[in-house]
mmCIF file with all atom_site columns, C-alpha atoms in Angstrom:
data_model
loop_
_atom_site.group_PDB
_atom_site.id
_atom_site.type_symbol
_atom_site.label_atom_id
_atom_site.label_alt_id
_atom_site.label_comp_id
_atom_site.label_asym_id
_atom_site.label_entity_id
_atom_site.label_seq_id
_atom_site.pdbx_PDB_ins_code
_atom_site.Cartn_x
_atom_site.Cartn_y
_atom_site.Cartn_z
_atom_site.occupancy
_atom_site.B_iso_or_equiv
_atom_site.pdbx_formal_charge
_atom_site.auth_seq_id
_atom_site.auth_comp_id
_atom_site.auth_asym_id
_atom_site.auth_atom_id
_atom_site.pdbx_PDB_model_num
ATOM 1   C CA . UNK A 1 1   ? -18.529 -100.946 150.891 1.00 0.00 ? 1000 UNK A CA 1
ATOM 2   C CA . UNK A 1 2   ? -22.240 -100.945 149.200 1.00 0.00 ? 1001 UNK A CA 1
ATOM 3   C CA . UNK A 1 3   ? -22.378 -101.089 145.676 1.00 0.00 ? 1002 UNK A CA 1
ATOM 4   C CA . UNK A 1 4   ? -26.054 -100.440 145.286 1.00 0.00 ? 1003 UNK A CA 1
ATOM 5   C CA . UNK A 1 5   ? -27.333 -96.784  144.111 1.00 0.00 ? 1004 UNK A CA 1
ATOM 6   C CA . UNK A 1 6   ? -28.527 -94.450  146.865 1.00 0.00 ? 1005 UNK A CA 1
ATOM 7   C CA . UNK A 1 7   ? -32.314 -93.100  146.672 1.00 0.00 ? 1006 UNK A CA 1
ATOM 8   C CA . UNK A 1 8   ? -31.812 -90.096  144.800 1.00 0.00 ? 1007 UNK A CA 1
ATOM 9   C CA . UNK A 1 9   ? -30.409 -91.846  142.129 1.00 0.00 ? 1008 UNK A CA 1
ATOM 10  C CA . UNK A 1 10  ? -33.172 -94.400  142.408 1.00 0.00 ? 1009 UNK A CA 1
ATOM 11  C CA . UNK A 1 11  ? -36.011 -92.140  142.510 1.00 0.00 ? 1010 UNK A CA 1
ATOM 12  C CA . UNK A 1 12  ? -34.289 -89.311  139.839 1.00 0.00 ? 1011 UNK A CA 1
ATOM 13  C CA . UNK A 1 13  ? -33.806 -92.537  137.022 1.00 0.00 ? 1012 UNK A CA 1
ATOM 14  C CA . UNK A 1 14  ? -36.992 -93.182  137.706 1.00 0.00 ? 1013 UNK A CA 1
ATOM 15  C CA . UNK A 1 15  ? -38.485 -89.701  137.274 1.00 0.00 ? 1014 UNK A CA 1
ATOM 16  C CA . UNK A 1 16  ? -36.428 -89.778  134.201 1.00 0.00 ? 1015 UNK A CA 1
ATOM 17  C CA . UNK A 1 17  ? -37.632 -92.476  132.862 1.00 0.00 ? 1016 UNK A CA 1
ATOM 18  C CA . UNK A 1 18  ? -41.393 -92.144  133.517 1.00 0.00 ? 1017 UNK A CA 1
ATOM 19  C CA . UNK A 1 19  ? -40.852 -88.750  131.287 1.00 0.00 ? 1018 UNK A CA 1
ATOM 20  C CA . UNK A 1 20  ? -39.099 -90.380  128.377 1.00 0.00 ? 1019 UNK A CA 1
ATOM 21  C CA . UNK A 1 21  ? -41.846 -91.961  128.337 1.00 0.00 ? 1020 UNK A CA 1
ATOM 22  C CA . UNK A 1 22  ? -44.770 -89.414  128.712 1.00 0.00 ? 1021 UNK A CA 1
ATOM 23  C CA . UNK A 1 23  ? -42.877 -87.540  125.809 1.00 0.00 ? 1022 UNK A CA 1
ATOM 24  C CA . UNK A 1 24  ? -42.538 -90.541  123.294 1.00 0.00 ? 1023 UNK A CA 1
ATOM 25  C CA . UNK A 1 25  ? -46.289 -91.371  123.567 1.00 0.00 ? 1024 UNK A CA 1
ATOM 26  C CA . UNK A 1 26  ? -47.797 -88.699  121.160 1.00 0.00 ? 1025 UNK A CA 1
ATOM 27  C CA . UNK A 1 27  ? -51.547 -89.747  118.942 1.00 0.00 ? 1026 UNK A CA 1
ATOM 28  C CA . UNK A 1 28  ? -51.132 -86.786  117.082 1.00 0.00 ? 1027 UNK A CA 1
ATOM 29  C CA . UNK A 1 29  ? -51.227 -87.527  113.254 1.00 0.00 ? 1028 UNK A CA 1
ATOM 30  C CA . UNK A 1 30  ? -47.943 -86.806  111.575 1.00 0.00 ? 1029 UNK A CA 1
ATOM 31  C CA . UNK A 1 31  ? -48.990 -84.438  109.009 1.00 0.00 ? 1030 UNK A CA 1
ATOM 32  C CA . UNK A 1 32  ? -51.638 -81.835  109.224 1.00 0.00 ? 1031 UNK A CA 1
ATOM 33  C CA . UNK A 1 33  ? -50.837 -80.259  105.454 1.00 0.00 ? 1032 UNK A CA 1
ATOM 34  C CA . UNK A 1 34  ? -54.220 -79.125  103.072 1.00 0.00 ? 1033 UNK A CA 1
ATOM 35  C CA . UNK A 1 35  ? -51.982 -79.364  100.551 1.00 0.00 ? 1034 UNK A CA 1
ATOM 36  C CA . UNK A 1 36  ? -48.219 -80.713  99.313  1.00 0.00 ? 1035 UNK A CA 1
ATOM 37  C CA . UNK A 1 37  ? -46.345 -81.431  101.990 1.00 0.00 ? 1036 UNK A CA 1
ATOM 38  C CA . UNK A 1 38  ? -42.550 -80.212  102.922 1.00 0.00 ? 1037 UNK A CA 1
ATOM 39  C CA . UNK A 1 39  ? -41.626 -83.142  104.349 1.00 0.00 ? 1038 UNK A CA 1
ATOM 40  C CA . UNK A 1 40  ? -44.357 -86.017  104.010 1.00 0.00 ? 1039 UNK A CA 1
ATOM 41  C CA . UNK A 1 41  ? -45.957 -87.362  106.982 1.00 0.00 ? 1040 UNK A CA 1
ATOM 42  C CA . UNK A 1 42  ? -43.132 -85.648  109.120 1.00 0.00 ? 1041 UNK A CA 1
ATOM 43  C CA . UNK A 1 43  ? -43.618 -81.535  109.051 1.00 0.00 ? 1042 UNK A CA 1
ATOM 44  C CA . UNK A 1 44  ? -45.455 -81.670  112.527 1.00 0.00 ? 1043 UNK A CA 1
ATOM 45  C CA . UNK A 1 45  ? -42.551 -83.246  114.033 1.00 0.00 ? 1044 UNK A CA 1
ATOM 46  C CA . UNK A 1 46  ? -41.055 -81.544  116.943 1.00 0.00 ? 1045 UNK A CA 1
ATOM 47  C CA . UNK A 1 47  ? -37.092 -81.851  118.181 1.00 0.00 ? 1046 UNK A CA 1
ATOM 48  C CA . UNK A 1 48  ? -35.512 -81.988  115.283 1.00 0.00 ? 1047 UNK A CA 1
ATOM 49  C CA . UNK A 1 49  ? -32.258 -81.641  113.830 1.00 0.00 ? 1048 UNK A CA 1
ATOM 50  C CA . UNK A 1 50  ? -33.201 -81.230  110.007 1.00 0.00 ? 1049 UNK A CA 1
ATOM 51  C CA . UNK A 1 51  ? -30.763 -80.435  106.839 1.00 0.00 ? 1050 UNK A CA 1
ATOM 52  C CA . UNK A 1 52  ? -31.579 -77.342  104.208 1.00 0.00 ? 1051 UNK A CA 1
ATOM 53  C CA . UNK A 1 53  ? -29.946 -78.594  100.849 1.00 0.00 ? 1052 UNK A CA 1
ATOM 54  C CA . UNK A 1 54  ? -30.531 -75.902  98.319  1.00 0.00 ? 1053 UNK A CA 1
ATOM 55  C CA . UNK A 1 55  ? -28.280 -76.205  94.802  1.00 0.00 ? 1054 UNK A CA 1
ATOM 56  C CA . UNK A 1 56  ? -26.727 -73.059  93.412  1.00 0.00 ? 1055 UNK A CA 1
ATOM 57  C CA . UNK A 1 57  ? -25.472 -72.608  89.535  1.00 0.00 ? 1056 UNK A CA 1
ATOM 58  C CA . UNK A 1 58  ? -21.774 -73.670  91.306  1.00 0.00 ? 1057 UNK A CA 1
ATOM 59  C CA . UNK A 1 59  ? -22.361 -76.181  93.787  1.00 0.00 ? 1058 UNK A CA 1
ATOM 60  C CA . UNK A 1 60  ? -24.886 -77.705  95.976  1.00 0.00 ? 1059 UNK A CA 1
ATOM 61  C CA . UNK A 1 61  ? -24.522 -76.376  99.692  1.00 0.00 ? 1060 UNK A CA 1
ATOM 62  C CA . UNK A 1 62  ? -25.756 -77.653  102.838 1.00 0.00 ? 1061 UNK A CA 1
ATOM 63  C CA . UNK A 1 63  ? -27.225 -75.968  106.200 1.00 0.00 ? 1062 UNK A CA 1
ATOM 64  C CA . UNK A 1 64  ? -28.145 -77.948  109.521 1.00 0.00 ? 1063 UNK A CA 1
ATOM 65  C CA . UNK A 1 65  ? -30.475 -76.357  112.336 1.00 0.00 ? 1064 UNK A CA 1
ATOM 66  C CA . UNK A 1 66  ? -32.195 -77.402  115.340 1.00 0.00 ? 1065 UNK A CA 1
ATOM 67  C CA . UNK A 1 67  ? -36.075 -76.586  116.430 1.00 0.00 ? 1066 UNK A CA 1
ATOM 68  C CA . UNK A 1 68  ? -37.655 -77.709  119.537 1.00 0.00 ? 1067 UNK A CA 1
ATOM 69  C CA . UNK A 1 69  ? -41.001 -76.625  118.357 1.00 0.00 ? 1068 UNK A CA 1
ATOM 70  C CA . UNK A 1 70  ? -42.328 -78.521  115.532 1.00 0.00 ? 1069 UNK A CA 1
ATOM 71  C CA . UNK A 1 71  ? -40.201 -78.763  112.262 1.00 0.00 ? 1070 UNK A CA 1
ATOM 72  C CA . UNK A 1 72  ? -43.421 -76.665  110.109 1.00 0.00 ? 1071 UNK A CA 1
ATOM 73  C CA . UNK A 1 73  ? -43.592 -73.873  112.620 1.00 0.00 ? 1072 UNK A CA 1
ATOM 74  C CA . UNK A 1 74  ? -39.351 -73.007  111.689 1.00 0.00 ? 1073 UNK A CA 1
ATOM 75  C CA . UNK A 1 75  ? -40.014 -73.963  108.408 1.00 0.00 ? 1074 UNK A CA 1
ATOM 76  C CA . UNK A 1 76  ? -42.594 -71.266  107.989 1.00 0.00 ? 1075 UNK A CA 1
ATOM 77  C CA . UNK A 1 77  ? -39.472 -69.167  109.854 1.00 0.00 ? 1076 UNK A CA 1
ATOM 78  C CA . UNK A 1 78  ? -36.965 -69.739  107.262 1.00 0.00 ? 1077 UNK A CA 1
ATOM 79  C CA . UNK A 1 79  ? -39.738 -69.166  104.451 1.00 0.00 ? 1078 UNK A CA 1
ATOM 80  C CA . UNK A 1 80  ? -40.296 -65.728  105.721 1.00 0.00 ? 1079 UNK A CA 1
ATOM 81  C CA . UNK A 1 81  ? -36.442 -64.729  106.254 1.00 0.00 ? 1080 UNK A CA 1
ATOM 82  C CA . UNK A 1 82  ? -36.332 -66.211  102.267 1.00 0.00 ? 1081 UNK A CA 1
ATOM 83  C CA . UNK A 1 83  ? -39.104 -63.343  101.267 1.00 0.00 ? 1082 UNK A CA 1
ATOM 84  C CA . UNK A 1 84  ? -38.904 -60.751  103.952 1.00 0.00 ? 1083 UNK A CA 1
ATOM 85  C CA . UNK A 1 85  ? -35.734 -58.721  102.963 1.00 0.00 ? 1084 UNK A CA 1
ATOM 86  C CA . UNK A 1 86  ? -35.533 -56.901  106.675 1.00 0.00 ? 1085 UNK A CA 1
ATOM 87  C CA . UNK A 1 87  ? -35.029 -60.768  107.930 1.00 0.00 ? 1086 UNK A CA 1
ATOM 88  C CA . UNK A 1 88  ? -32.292 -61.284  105.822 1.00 0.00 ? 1087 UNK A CA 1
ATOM 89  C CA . UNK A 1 89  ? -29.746 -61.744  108.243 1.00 0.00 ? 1088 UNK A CA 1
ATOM 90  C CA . UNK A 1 90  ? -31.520 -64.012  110.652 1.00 0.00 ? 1089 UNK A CA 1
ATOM 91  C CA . UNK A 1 91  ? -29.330 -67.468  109.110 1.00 0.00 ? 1090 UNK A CA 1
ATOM 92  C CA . UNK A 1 92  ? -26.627 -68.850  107.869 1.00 0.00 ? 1091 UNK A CA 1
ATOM 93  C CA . UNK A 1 93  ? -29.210 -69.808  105.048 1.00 0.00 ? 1092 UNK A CA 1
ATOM 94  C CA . UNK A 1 94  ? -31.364 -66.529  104.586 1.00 0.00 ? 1093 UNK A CA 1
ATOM 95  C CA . UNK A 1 95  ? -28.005 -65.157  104.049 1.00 0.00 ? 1094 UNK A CA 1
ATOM 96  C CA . UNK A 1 96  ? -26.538 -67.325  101.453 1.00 0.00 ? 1095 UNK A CA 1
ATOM 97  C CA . UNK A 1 97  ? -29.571 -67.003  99.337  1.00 0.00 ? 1096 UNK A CA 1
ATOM 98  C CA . UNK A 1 98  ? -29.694 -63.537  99.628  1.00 0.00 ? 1097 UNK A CA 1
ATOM 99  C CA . UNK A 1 99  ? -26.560 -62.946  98.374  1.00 0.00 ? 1098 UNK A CA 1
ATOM 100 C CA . UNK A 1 100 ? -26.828 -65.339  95.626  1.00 0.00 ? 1099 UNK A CA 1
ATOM 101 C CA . UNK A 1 101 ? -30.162 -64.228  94.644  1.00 0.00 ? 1100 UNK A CA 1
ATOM 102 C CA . UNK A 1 102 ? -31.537 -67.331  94.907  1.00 0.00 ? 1101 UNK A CA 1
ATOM 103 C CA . UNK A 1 103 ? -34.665 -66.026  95.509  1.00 0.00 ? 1102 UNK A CA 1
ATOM 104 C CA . UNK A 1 104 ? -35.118 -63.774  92.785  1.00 0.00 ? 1103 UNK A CA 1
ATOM 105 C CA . UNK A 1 105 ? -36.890 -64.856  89.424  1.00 0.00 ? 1104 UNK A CA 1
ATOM 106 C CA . UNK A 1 106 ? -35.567 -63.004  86.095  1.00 0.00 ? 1105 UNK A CA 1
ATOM 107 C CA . UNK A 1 107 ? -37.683 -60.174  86.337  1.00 0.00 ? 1106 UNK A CA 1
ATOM 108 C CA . UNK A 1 108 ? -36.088 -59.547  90.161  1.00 0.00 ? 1107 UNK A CA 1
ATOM 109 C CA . UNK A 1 109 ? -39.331 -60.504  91.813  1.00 0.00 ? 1108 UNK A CA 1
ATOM 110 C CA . UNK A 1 110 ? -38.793 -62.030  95.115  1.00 0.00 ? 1109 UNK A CA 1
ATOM 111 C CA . UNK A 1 111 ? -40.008 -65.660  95.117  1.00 0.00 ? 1110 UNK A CA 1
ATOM 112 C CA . UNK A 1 112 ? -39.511 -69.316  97.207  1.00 0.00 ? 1111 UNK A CA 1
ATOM 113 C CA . UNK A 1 113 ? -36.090 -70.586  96.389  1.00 0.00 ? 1112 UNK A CA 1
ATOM 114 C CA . UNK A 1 114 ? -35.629 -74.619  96.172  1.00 0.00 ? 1113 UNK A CA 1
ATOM 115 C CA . UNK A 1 115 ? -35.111 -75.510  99.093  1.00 0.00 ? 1114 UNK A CA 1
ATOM 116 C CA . UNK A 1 116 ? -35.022 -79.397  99.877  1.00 0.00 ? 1115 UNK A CA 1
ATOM 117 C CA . UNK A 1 117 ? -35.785 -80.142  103.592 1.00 0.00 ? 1116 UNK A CA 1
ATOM 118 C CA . UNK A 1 118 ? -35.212 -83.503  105.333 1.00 0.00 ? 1117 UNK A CA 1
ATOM 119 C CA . UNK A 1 119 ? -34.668 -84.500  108.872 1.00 0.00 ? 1118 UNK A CA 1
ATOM 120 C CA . UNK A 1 120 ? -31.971 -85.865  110.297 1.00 0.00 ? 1119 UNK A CA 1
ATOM 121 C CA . UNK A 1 121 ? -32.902 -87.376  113.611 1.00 0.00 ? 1120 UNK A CA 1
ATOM 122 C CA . UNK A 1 122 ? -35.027 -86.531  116.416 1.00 0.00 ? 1121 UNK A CA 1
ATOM 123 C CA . UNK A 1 123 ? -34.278 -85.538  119.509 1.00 0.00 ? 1122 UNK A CA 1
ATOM 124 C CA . UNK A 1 124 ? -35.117 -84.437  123.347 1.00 0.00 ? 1123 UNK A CA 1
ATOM 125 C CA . UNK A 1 125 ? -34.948 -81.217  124.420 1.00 0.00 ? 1124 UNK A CA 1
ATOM 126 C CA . UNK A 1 126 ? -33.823 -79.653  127.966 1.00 0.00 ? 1125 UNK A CA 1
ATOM 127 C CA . UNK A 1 127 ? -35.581 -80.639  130.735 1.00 0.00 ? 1126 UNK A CA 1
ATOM 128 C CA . UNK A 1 128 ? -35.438 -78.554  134.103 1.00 0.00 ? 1127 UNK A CA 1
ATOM 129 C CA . UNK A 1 129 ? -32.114 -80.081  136.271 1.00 0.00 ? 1128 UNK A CA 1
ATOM 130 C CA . UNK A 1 130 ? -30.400 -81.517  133.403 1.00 0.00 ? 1129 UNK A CA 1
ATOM 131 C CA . UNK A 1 131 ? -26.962 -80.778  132.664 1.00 0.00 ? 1130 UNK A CA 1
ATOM 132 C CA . UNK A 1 132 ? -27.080 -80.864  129.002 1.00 0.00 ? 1131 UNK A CA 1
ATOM 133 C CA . UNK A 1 133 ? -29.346 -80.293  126.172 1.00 0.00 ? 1132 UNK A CA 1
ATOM 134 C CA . UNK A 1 134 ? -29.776 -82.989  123.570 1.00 0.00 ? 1133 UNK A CA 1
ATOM 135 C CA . UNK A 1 135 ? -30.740 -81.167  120.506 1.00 0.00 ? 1134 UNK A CA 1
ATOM 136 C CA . UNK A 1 136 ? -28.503 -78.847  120.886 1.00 0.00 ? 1135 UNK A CA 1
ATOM 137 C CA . UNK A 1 137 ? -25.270 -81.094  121.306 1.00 0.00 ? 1136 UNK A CA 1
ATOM 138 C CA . UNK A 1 138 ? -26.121 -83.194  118.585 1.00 0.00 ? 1137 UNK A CA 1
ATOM 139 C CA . UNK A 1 139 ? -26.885 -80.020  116.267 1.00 0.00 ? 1138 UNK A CA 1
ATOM 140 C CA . UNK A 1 140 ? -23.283 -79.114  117.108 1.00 0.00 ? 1139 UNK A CA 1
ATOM 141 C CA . UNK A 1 141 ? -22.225 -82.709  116.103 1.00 0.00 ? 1140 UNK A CA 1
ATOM 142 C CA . UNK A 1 142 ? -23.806 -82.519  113.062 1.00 0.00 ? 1141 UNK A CA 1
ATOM 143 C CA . UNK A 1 143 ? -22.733 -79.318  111.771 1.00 0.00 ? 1142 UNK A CA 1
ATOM 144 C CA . UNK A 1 144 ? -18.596 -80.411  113.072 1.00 0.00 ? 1143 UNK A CA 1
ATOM 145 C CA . UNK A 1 145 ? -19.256 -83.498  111.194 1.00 0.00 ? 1144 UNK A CA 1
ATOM 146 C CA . UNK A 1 146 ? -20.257 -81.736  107.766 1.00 0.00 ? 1145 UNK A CA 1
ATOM 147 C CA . UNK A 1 147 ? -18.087 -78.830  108.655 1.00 0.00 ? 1146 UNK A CA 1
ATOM 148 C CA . UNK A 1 148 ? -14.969 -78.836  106.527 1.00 0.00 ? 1147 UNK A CA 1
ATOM 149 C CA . UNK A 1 149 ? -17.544 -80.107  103.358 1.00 0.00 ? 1148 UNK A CA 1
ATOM 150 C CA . UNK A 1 150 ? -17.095 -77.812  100.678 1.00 0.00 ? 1149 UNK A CA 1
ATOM 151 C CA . UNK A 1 151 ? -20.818 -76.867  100.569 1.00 0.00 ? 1150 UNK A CA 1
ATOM 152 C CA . UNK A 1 152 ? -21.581 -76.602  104.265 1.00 0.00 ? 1151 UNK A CA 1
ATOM 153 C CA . UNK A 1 153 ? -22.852 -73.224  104.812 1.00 0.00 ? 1152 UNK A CA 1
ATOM 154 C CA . UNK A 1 154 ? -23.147 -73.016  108.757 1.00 0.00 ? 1153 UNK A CA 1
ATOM 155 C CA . UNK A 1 155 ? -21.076 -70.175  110.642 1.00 0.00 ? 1154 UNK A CA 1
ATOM 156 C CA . UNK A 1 156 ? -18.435 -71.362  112.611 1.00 0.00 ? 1155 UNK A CA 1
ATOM 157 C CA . UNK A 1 157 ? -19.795 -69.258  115.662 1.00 0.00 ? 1156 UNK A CA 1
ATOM 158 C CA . UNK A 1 158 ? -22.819 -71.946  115.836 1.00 0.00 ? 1157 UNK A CA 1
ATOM 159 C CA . UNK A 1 159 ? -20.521 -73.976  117.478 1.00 0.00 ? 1158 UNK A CA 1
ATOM 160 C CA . UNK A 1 160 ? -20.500 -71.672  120.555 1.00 0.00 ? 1159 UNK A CA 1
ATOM 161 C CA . UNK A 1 161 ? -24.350 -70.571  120.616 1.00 0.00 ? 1160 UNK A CA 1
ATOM 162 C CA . UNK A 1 162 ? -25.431 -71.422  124.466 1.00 0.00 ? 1161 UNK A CA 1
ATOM 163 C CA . UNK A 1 163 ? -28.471 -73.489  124.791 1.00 0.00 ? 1162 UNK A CA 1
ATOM 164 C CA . UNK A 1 164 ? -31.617 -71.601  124.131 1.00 0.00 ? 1163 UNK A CA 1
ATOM 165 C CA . UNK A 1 165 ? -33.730 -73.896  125.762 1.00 0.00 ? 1164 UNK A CA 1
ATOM 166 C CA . UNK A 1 166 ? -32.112 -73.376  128.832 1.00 0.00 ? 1165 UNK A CA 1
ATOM 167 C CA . UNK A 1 167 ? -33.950 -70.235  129.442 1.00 0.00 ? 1166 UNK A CA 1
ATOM 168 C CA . UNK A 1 168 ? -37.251 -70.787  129.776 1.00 0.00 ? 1167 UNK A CA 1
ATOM 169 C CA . UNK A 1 169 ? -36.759 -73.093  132.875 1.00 0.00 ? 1168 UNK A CA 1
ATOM 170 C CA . UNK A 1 170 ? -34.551 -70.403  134.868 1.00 0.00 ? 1169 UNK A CA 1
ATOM 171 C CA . UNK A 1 171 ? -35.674 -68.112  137.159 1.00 0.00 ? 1170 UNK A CA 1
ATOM 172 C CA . UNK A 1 172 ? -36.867 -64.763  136.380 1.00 0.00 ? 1171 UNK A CA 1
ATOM 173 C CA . UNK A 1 173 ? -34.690 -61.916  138.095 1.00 0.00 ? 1172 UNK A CA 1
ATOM 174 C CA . UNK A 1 174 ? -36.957 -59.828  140.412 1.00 0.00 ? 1173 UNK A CA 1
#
């Protein structure tokens, strides 16, 4: 009979909308660095899906993550999983260059492996009453579209991880 949307849907694509745009409108200057910068004029960037491209003696192998916090703070995450030997297991990527020894110089000093960091695209993050989470479906496309790439590192269990982001918008069991 009517072919025009009913008021929720009116008033929700608005909501929507007016957020999309409260979250794209950010002063903030893109770097904040004292001195060279990890990814110039982009480290402070939050919602990203970012690529880890580090180059062993073999090959040259690839890991893809997600952050909804900005892209320094996990940097600095991954940096300490690299040096901190009880943090070893925390990913895919602490992992591979802990068994390869990557971070080890020749007199078996722990040091920062080469790591090359670059984002791929960024994205929004869950929003209380969505059905979905946008970073984390497009991490998942990433890593299924590098995934049968000889030098992708990513666990195939990454696939299933639940949204983490979920969680801080449900309610607390009393």
């Amino acid at each position: 009979y009517s072919c025009t949307p009913n008021m929720k849907s009116i008033i929700s694509s608005h909501n929507s909308n007016l957020m999309k745009v409260a979250n794209t409108t950010n002063n903030d200057p893109p770097c904040n660095c004292r001195s060279e910068c990890i990814l110039p004029g982009n480290c402070i960037t939050p919602c990203v899906v970012y690529k880890a491209t580090t180059t062993n003696a073999d090959h040259k192998v690839n890991y893809v993550g997600s952050t909804a916090c900005e892209f320094k703070v996990r940097y600095r995450n991954h940096k300490a999983s690299f040096i901190n030997e009880n943090k070893r297991n925390e990913t895919a990527l602490s992992q591979f260059i802990w068994s390869r020894e990557l971070n080890l110089n020749n007199n078996k000093e722990i040091t920062n492996p080469g790591v090359k960091w670059e984002i791929l695209k960024q994205f929004y993050k869950y929003r209380g009453g969505q059905n979905f989470c946008d970073l984390c479906i497009n991490e998942k496309f990433y890593i299924i579209k590098n995934y049968y790439n000889a030098g992708n590192i990513n666990h195939r269990s990454d696939l299933g991880n639940r949204c983490t982001h979920r969680n801080s918008h449900m309610l607390s069991k009393c």
